[in-house]
C-alpha atoms as one frame of an Amber mdcrd trajectory, in Angstrom:
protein
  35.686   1.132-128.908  32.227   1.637-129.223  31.540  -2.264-129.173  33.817
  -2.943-126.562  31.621  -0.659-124.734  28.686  -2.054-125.326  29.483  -5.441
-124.227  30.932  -4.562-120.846  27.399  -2.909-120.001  25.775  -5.979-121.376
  27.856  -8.076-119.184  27.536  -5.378-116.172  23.557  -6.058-116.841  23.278
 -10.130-116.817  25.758  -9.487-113.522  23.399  -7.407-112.022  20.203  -9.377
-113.114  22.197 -12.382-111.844  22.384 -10.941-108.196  18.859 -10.401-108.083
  17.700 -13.358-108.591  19.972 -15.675-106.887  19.568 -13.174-103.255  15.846
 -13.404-103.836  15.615 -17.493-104.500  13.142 -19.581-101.668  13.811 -22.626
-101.036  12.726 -25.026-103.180   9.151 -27.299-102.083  10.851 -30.381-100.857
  12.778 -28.391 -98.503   9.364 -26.625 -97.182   7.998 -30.246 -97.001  10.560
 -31.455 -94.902  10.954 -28.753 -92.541   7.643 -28.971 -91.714   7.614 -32.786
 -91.446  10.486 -31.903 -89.093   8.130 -29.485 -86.700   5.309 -32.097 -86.980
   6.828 -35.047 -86.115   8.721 -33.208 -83.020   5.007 -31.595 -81.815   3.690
 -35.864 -82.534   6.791 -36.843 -80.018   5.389 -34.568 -77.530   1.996 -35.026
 -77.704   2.285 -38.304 -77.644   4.857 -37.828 -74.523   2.131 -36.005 -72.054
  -0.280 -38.696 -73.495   1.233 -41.292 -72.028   2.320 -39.030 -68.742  -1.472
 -38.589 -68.175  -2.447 -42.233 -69.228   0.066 -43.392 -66.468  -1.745 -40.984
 -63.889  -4.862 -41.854 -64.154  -3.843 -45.136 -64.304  -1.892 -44.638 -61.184
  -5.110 -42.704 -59.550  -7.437 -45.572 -60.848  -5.227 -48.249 -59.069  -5.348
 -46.439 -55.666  -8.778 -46.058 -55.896  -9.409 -50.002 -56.580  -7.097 -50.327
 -53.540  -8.891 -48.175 -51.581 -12.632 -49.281 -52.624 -11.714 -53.187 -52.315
 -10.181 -52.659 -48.195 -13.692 -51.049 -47.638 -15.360 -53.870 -49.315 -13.438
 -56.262 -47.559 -14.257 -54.293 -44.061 -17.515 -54.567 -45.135 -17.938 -57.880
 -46.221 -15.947 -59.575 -43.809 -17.942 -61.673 -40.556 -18.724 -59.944 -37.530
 -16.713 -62.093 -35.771 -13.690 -61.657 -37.588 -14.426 -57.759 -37.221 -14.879
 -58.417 -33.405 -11.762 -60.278 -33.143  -9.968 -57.441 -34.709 -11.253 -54.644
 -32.796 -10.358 -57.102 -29.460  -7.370 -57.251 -30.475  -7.009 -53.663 -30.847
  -8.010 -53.072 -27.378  -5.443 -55.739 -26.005  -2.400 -53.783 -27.710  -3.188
 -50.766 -26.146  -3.608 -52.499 -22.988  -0.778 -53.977 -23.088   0.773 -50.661
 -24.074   0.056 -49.003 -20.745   1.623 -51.475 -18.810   4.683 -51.012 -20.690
   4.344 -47.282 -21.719   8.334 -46.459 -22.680   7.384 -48.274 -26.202   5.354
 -46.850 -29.030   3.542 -44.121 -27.740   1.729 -43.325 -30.965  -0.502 -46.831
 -30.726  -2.921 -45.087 -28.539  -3.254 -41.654 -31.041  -5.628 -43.837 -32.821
  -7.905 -43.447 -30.295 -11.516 -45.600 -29.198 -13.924 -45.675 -26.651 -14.160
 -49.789 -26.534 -11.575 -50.135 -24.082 -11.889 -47.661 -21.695 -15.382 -48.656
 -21.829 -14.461 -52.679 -20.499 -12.566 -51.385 -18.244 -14.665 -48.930 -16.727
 -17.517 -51.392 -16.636 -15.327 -53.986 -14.977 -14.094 -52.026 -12.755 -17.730
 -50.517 -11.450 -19.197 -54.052 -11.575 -16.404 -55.073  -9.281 -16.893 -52.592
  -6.950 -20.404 -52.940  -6.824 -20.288 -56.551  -5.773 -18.142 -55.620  -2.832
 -20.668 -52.990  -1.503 -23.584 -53.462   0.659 -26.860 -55.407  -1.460 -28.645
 -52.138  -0.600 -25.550 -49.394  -2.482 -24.528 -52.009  -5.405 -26.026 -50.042
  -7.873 -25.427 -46.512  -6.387 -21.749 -47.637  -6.103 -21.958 -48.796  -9.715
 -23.271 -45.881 -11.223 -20.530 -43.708  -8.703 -17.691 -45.452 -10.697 -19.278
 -45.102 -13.918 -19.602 -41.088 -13.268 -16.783 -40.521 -12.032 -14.335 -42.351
 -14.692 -15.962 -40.921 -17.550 -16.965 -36.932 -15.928 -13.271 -36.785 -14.592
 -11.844 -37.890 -18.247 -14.318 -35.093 -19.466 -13.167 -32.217 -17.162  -9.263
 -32.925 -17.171  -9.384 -33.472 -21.187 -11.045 -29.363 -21.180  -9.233 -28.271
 -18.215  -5.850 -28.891 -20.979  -7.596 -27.800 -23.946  -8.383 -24.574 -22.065
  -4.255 -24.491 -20.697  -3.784 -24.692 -24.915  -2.842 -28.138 -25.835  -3.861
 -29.475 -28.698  -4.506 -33.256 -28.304  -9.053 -34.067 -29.355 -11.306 -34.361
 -26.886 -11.665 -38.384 -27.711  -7.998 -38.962 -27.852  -7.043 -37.475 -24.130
 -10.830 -39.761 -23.288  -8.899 -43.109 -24.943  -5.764 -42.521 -23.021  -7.301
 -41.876 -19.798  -9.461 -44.667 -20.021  -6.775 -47.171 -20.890  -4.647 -45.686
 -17.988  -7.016 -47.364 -15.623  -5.757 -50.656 -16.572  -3.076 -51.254 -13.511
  -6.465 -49.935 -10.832  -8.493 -52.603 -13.098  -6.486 -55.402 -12.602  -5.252
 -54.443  -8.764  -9.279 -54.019  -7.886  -9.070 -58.130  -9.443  -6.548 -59.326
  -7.580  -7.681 -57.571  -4.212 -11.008 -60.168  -4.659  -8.400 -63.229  -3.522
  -5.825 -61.171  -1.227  -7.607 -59.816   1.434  -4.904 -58.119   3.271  -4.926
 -54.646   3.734  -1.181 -54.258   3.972  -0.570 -55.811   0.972  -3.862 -54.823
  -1.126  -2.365 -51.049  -0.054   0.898 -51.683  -1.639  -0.745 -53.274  -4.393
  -3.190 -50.419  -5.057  -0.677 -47.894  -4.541   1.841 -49.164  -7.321  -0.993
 -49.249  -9.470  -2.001 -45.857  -8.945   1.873 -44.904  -9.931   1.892 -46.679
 -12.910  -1.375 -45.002 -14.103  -0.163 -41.490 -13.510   3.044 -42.546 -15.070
   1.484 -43.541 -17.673  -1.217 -41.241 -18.868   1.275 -38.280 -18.323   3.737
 -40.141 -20.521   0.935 -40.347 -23.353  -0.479 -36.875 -22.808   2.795 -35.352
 -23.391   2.045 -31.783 -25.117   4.263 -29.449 -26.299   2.575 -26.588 -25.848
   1.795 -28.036 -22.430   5.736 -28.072 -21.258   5.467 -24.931 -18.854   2.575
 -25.600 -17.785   2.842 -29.041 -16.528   1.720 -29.193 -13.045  -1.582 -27.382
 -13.715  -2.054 -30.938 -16.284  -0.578 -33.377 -13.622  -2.404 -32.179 -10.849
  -5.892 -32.772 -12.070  -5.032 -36.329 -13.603  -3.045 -37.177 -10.224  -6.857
 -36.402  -8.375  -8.769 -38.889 -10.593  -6.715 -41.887 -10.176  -6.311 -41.030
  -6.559 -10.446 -41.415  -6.381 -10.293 -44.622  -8.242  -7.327 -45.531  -5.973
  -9.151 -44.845  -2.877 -12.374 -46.505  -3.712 -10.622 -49.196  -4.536  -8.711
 -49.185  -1.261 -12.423 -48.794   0.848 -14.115 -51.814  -1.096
């Protein structure tokens, strides 16, 4: 009995000795290894992933910039004729865009002074050669004034009813709205008959309002429209009439 005894605790013993060790074994070193090849080669992946993000950024920022620096170049280095040709040509869209202002309206947003500036010289050295020898050049500096000063005061007189369109921009338009007046004062040099230079002069002056108020649409100006209309209606009226008188 007594060594029956004694082997069942023995055997109770290498059980319980058993059970320690095995819930207290780590894995073994090859399994560390690989688990942490495992979290290295995933952190590699994406490293190496927002590498190659940024590498394609920059790259895509350095190509832009290339772009960018070789139009200015070429601006630069191109002829002055070719850059006169281009700005002519310019000025001859939006010309062309007043006298048919239902299509794109946005051509003139990119605004300049060259053409208003033709066209308000052509039209005051026009005039001028019609007036007296002794009033050419008071007639010519009249038409100069009063093209550029009446732009002025009707481009503030809507930035002070709230619209929003710069100060150059509602300049451009109005400028290039004189177009019709320009080329009526032209043709009034060969037709000298008053019934038909007034006909002339007045479908001009319609097509100028018509079209400057068509280009210096404003939202915020929509209630408040005849307090815009009415001052642009008085300037091409004055070119209109001195027209008319020449």
């Amino acid at each position: 009995m007594s060594s029956s005894k004694y082997n069942s605790l023995e055997n109770l013993d290498n059980f319980d000795t058993n059970i320690n060790t095995n819930m207290f074994d780590t894995p073994s070193s090859s399994q560390g290894m690989d688990y942490t090849i495992n979290i290295n080669s995933v952190s590699g992946n994406m490293n190496s992933t927002n590498a190659s993000s940024s590498n394609n950024n920059n790259n895509n920022n350095n190509n832009n910039n290339n772009n960018n620096r070789k139009d200015i170049q070429d601006t630069l280095d191109e002829p002055v004729l070719d850059t006169l040709l281009r700005d002519l040509n310019n000025v001859w869209a939006k010309m062309k865009q007043v006298l048919m202002p239902t299509g794109n309206q946005n051509l003139l947003k990119d605004w300049d002074l060259w053409g208003p500036l033709i066209l308000c010289m052509t039209l005051a050295i026009r005039l001028s050669f019609s007036a007296p020898e002794n009033q050419s050049a008071m007639v010519f500096t009249i038409t100069f004034i009063i093209i550029w000063c009446g732009a002025a005061v009707i481009t503030v007189n809507s930035k002070l009813l709230g619209g929003k369109m710069s100060f150059f921009q509602s300049i451009c338009i109005l400028g290039y709205c004189i177009f019709p007046l320009t080329i009526v004062s032209l043709i009034t040099i060969i037709i000298d008959y008053f019934i038909i230079d007034l006909i002339l002069v007045i479908v001009a002056f319609v097509w100028s309002v018509y079209a400057s108020i068509g280009f210096l649409t404003d939202v915020r100006l929509s209630q408040k429209k005849t307090l815009v209309i009415y001052p642009i209606f008085l300037f091409y009226f004055i070119i209109a009439w001195m027209i008319l008188i020449e």
